[in-house]
Coordinates of C-alpha atoms and ligand atoms in Angstrom, one line a residue:
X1449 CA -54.9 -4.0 15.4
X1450 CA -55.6 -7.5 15.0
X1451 CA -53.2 -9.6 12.6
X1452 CA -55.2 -11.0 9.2
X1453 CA -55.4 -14.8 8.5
X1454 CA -53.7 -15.8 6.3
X1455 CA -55.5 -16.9 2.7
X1456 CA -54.8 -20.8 1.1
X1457 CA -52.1 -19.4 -1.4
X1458 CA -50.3 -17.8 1.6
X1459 CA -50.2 -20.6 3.7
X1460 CA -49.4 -23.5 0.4
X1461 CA -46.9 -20.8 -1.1
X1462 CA -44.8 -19.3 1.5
X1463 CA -45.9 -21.2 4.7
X1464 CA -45.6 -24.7 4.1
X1465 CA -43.5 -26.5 5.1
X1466 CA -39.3 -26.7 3.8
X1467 CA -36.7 -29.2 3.5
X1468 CA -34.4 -27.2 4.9
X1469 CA -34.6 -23.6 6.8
X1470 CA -31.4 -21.3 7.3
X1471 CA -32.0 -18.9 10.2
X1472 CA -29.7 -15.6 9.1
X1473 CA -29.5 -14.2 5.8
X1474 CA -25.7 -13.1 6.1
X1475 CA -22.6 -14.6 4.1
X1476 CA -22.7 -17.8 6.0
X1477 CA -26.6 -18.2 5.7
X1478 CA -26.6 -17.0 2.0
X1479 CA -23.1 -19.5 0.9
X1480 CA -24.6 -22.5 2.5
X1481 CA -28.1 -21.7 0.9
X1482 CA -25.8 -21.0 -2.4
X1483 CA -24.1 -24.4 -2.0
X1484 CA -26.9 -26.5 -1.6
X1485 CA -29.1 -25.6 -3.9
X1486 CA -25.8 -26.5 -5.9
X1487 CA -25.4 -29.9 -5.2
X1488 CA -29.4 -30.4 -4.8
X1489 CA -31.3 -28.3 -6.7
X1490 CA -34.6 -30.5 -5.9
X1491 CA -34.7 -28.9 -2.1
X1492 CA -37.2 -26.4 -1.0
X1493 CA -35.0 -24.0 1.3
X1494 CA -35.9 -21.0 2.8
X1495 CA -33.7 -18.1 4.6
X1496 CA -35.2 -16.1 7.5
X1497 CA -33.5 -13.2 8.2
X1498 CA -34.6 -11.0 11.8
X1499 CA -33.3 -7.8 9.5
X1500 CA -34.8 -5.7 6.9
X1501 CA -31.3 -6.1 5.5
X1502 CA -29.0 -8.3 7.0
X1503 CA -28.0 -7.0 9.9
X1504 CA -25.4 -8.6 11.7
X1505 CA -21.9 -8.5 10.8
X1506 CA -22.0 -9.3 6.7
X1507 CA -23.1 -5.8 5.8
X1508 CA -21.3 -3.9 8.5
X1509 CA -17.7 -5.2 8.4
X1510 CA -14.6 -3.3 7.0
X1511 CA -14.5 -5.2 3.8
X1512 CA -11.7 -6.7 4.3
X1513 CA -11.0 -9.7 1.5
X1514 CA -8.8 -10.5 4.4
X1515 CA -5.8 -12.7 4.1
X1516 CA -4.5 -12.2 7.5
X1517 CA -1.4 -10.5 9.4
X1518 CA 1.9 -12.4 9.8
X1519 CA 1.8 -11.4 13.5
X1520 CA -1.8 -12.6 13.7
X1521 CA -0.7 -15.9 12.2
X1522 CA 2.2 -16.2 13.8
X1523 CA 0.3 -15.7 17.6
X1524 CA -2.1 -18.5 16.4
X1525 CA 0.7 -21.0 15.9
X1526 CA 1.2 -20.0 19.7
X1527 CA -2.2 -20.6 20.8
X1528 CA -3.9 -23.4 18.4
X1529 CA -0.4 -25.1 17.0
X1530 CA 1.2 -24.5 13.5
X1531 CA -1.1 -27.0 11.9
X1532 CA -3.9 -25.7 12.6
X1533 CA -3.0 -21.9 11.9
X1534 CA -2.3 -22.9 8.9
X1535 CA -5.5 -24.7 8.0
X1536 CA -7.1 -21.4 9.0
X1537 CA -4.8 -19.5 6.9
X1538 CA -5.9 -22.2 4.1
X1539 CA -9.7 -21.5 4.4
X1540 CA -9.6 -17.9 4.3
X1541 CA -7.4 -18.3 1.2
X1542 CA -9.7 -20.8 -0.6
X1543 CA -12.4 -18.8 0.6
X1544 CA -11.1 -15.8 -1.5
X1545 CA -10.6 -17.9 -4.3
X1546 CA -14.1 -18.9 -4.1
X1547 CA -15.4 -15.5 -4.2
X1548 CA -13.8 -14.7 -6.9
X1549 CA -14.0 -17.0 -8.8
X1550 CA -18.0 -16.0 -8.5
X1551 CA -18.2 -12.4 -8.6
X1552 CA -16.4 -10.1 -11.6
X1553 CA -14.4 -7.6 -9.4
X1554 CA -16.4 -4.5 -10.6
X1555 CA -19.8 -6.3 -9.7
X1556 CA -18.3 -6.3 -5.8
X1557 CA -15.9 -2.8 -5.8
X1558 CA -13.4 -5.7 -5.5
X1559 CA -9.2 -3.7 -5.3
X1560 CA -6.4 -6.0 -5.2
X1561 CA -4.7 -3.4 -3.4
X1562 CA -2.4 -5.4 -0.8
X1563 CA -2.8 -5.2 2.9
X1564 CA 0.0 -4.2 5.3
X1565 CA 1.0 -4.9 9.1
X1566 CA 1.9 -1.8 10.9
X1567 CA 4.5 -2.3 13.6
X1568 CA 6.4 -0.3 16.5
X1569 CA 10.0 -1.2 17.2
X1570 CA 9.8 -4.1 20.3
X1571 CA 10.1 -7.5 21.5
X1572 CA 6.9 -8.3 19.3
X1573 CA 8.5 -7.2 15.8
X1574 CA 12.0 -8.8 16.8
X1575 CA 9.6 -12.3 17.3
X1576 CA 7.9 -11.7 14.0
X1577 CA 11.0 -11.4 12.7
X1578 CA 12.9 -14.5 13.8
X1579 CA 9.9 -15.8 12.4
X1580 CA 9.2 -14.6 9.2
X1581 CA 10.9 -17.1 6.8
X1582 CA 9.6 -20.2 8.3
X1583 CA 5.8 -18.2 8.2
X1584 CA 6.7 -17.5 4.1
X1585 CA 7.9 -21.2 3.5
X1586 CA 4.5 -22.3 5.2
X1587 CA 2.3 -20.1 3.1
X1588 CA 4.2 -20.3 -0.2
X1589 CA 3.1 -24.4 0.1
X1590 CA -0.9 -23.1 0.3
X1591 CA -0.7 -20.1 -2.1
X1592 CA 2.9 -21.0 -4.1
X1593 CA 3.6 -17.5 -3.9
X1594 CA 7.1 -16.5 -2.3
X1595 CA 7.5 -14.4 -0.2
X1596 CA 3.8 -13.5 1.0
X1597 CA 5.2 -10.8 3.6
X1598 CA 8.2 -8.7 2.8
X1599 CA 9.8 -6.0 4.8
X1600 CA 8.0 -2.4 3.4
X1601 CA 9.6 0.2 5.7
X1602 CA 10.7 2.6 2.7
X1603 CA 6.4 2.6 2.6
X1604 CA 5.5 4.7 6.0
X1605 CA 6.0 8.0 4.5
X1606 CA 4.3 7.7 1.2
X1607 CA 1.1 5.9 2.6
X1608 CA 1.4 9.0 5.3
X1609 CA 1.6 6.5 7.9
X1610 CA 3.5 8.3 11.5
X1611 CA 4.0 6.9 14.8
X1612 CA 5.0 3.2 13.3
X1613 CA 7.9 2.0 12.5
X1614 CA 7.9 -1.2 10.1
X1615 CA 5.6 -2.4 7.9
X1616 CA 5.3 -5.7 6.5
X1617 CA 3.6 -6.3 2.6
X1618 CA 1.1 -8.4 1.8
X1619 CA 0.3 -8.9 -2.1
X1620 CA -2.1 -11.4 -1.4
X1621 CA -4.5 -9.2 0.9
X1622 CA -7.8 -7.4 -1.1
X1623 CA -10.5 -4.8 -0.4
X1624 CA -14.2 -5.3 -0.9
X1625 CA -17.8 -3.5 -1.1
X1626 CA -19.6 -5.6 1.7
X1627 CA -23.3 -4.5 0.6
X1628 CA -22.2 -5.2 -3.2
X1629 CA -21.1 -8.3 -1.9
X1630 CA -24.6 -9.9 0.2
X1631 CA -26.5 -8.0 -2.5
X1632 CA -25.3 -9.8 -5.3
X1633 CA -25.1 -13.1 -3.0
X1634 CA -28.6 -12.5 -2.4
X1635 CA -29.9 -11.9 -5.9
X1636 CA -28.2 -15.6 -6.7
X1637 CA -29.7 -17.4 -4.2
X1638 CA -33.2 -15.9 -5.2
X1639 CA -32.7 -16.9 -8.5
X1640 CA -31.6 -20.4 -7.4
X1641 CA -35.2 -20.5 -5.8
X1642 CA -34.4 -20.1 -2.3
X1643 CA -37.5 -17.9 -0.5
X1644 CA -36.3 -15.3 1.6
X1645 CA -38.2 -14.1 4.5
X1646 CA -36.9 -10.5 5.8
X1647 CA -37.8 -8.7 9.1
X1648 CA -38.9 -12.0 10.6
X1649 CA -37.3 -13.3 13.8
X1650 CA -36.9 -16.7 15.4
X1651 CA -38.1 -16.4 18.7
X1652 CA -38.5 -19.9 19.4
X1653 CA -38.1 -23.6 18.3
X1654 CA -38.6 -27.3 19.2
X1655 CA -37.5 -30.2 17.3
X1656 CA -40.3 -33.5 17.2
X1657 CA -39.6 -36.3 15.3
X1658 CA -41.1 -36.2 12.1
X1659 CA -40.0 -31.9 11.7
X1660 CA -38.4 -28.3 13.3
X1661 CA -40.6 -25.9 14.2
X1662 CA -39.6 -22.2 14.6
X1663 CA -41.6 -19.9 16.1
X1664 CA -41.8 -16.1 14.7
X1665 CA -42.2 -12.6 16.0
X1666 CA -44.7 -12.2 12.9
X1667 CA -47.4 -14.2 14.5
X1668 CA -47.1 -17.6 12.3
X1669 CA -45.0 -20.4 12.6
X1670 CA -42.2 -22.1 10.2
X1671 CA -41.9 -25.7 9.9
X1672 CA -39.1 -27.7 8.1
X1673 CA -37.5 -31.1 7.6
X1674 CA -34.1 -29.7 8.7
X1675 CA -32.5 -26.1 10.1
X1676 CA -29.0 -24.8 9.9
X1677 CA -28.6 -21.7 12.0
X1678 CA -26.1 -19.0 10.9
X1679 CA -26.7 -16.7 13.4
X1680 CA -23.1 -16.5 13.9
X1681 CA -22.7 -13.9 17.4
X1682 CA -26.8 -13.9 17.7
X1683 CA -26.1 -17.7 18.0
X1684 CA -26.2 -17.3 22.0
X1685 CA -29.7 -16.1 21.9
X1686 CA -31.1 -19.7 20.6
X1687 CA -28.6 -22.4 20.5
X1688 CA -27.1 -23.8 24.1
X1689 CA -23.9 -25.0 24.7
X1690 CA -21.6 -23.7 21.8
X1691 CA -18.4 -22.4 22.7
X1692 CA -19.2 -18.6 21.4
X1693 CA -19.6 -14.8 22.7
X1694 CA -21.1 -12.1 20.6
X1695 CA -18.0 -9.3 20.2
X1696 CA -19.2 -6.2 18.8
X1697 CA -17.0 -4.1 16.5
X1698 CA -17.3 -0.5 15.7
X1699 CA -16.3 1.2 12.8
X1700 CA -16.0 4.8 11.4
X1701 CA -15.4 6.4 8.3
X1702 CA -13.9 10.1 7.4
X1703 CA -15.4 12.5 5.0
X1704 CA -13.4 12.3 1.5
X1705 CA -9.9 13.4 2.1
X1706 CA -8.5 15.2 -1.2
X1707 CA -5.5 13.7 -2.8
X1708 CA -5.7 10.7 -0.3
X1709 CA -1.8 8.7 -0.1
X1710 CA -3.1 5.8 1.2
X1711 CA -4.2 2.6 -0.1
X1712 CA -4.7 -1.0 1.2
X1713 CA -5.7 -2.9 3.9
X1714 CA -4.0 -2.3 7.2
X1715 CA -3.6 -4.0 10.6
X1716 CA -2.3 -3.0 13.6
X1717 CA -2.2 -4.7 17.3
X1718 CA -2.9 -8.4 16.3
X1719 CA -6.0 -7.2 14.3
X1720 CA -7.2 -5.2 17.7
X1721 CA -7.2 -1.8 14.8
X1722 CA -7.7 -2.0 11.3
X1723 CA -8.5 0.3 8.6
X1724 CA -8.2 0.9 4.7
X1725 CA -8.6 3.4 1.8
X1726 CA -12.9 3.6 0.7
X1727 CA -12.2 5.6 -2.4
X1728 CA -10.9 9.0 -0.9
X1729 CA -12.1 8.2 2.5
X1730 CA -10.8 6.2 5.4
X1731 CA -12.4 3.4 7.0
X1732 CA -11.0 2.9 10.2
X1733 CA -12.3 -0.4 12.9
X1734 CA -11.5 -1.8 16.4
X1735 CA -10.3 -0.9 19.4
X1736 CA -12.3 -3.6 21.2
X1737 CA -9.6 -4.3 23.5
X1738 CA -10.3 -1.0 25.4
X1739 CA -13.7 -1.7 26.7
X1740 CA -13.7 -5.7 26.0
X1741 CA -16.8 -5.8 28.5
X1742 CA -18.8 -3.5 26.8
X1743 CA -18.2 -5.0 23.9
X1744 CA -19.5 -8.3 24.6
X1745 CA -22.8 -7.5 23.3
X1746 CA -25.5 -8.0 20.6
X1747 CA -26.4 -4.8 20.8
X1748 CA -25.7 -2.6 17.4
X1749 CA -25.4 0.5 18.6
X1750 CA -21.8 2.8 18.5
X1751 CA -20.7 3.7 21.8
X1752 CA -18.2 7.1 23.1
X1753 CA -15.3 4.9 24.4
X1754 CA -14.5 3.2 21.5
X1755 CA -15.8 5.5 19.0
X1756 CA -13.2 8.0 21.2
X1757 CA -10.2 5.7 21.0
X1758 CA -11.1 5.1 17.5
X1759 CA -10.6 8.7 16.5
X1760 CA -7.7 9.3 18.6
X1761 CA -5.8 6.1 16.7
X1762 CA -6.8 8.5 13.5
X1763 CA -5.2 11.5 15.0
X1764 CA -2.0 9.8 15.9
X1765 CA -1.6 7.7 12.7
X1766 CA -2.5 8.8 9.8
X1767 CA -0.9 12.2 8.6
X1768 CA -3.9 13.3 6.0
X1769 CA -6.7 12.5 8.3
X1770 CA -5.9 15.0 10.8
X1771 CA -9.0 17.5 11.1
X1772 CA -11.2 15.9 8.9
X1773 CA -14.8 15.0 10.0
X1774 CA -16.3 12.0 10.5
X1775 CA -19.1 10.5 8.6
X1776 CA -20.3 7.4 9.2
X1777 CA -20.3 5.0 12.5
X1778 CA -21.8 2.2 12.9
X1779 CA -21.3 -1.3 15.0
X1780 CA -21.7 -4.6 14.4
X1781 CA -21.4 -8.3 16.5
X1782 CA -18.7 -11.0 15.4
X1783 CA -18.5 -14.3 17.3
X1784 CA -15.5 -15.6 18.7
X1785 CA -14.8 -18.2 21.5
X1786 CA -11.8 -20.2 22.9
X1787 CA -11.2 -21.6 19.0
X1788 CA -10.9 -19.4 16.3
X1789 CA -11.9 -22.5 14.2
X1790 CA -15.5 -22.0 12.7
X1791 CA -17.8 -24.7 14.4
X1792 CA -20.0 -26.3 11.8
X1793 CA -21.6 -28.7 13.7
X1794 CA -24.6 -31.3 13.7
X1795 CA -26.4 -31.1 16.8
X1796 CA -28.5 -34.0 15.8
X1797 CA -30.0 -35.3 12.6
X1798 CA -32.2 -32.3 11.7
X1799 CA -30.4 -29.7 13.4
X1800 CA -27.3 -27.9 12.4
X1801 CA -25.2 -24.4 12.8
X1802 CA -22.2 -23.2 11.4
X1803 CA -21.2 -20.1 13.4
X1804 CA -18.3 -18.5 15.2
X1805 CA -16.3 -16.8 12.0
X1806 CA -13.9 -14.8 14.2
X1807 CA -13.9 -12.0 12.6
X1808 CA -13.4 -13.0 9.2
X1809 CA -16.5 -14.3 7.4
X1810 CA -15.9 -12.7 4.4
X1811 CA -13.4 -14.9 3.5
X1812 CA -14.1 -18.1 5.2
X1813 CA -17.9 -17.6 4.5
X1814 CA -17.3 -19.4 1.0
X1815 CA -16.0 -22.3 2.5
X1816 CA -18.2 -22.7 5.4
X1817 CA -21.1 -22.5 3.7
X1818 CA -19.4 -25.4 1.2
X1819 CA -18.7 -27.7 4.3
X1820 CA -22.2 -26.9 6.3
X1821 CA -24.3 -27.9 2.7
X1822 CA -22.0 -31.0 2.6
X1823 CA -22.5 -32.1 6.0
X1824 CA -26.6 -31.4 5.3
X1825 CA -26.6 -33.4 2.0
X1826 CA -24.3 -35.9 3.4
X1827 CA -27.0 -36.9 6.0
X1828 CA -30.2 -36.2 3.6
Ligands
FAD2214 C1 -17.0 -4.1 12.5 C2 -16.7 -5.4 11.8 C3 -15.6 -5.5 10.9 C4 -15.3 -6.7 10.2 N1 -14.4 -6.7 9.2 C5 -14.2 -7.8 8.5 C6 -13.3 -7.8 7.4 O1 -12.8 -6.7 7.1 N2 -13.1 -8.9 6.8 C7 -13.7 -10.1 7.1 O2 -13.4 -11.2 6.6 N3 -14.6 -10.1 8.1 C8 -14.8 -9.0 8.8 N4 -15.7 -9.0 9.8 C9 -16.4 -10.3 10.2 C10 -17.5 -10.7 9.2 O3 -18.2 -9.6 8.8 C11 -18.3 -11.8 9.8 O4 -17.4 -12.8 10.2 C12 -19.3 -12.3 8.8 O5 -20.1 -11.3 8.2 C13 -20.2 -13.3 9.6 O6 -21.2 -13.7 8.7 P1 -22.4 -14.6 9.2 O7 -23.4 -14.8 8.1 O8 -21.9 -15.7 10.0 O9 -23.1 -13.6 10.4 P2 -24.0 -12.3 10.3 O10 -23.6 -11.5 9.1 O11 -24.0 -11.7 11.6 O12 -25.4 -12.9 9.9 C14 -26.2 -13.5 10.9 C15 -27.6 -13.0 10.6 O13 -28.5 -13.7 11.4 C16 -29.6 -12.8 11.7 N5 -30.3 -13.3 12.9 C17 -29.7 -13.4 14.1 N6 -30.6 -13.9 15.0 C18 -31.7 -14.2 14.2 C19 -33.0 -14.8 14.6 N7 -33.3 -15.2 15.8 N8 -33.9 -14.9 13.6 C20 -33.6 -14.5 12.3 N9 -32.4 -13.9 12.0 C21 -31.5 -13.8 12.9 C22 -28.9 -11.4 11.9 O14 -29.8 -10.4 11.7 C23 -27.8 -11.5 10.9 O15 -28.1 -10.8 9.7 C24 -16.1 -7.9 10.5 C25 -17.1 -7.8 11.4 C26 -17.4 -6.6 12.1 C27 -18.6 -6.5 13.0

């Protein structure tokens, strides 16, 4: 069938030409959208989005309102250096803060529930131990609260947790809806003025040096002063040179389990399992590390392996689980690299990304979005 023109008001209305064009309409896209049309109200943006809904990681994620694991914190002092870990630790808690301070918890399913660390006995939980008062002295300087972690043992049995044996408490730690969440960060950034174009893909771009031009899989052409991409794992597709991989996660969900014991957020394995209370069900994610391969992929489909190992962890873990079905499954693609740092970057005057969230946009999103519209507005 052959594609219609398009008529005058088309083309003046939705066509023309932007100040400034976000490619991906998930947290990062829809914050930095948010946070510009904050501090300049006067620009024309516009959000292209490849999904019907967003479809990348921001609506398929665990809904974590994630705080982070002392022995995921503790590893990154290894690997990046205490400072560092800590300024990571610092975003995702400002980044909370942020959301909250935005979004009545009942408008997002938002639980202060606490999240936990599951451990085995080992070389790994002596470590964390030795160093688990100079982590609480760190943190209590970013959040003042004292102690962050504590010991929670006595817990095991009453969450129906078996085949662990310590547990560490987090207070600060939180559980979200993650489609309540880009739904109502959507319907703010609508109302701010920002035009959102859904199902439409970036399939091309060129920069000249009077504009950006993007080319569409819908037959037309977008043109604008300035681009930000925040197409986070998808970021390989289009952008060159970034130090980033697309890491797929998988996820499933039990039917509703009656008189369900647990409740809060839960890590396990340096964040390699994680899974939480949804209401009387149980959202469990992970086990990347079996097929790490596979699972360097774009792709949104579940596969056997992990979705196997997945099920298995259920079995082994979690007492009340045992024999229920399964429900839901579904994947999505995270972006990590040799940083876990977010890189929001100009990679020249009119072009800009902030990508790589590491697996935990829904806290840092806030902020990243803050520091990309700065960076923007800074050079505008
Ligand atoms: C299974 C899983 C569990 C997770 N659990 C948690 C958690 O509990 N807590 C937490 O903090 N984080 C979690 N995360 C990570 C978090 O969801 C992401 O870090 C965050 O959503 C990234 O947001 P984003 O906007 O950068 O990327 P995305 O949400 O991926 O958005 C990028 C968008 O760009 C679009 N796009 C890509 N290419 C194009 C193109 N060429 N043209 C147009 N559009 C395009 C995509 O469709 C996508 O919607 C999880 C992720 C996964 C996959």
């Amino acid at each position: 069938m052959e594609q219609a023109t398009f008529s005058i008001w088309e083309q003046e209305a939705y066509l023309c030409s932007r100040d400034i064009i976000i490619v991906g309409g998930g947290l990062v896209g829809l914050w930095s959208a948010w946070f510009l049309k904050q501090s300049r109200p006067d620009l024309d943006i516009a959000i292209v989005e490849r999904g019907q809904l967003p479809m990348g990681a921001s609506t398929r994620n665990a809904g974590f309102a994630c705080f982070g694991s002392p022995g995921e914190i503790l590893e990154d002092y290894k690997t990046m250096g205490r400072d560092q870990a800590l300024e990571l630790v610092e975003m995702r808690y400002k980044g909370l803060k942020i959301l909250r301070r935005h979004f009545p918890p009942g408008l997002i399913n938002f639980e202060a529930c606490g999240g936990y660390e599951c451990f085995s006995t080992g070389k790994q939980y002596d470590d964390l131990m030795n160093g688990l008062d100079g982590l609480n002295k760190d943190l209590a300087d970013i959040t003042g609260y004292k102690p962050v972690f504590s010991p929670s043992d006595s817990s095991l049995e009453d969450l129906g947790l078996t085949g662990f044996d310590h547990l560490l408490f987090n207070p600060l730690e939180g559980a979200l809806h993650s489609g309540l969440l880009v739904r109502a960060l959507t319907q703010m950034v609508l109302s701010m003025g920002v035009t959102i174009f859904t199902d439409t893909q970036i399939v091309g771009w060129d920069e000249s040096s009077t504009s950006i031009n993007l080319q569409t899989d819908r037959g037309f052409a977008l043109h604008a002063e300035q681009v930000l991409w925040c197409t986070n794992g998808f970021a390989v597709e289009l952008i060159k040179g970034l130090d980033l991989t697309p890491a797929r996660g998988q996820v499933l969900v039990t039917e509703p389990i009656a008189g369900l014991s647990l409740k809060g957020t839960f890590h396990f394995d340096q964040g390699y399992y994680y899974f939480r209370h949804l209401g009387d069900r149980i959202l469990l994610g992970g086990a990347r590390n079996q097929d790490i391969e596979t699972e360097t992929s774009t792709a949104l489909q579940t596969t056997d392996t992990i979705q196997q190992a997945l099920e298995s962890f259920l079995e082994t873990h979690i007492t009340q689980a045992k024999g229920i079905s399964i429900s839901h499954r579904w994947a999505g693609v995270m972006a990590m690299g040799n940083e876990k740092k977010p890189i929001i970057q100009a990679l020249s005057p009119r072009v800009f990304c902030a990508v790589r969230m590491s697996g935990v946009g829904v806290a840092i999103a806030p902020l990243v979005g803050q520091k990309a519209a700065d960076l923007i507005t800074r050079i505008n």
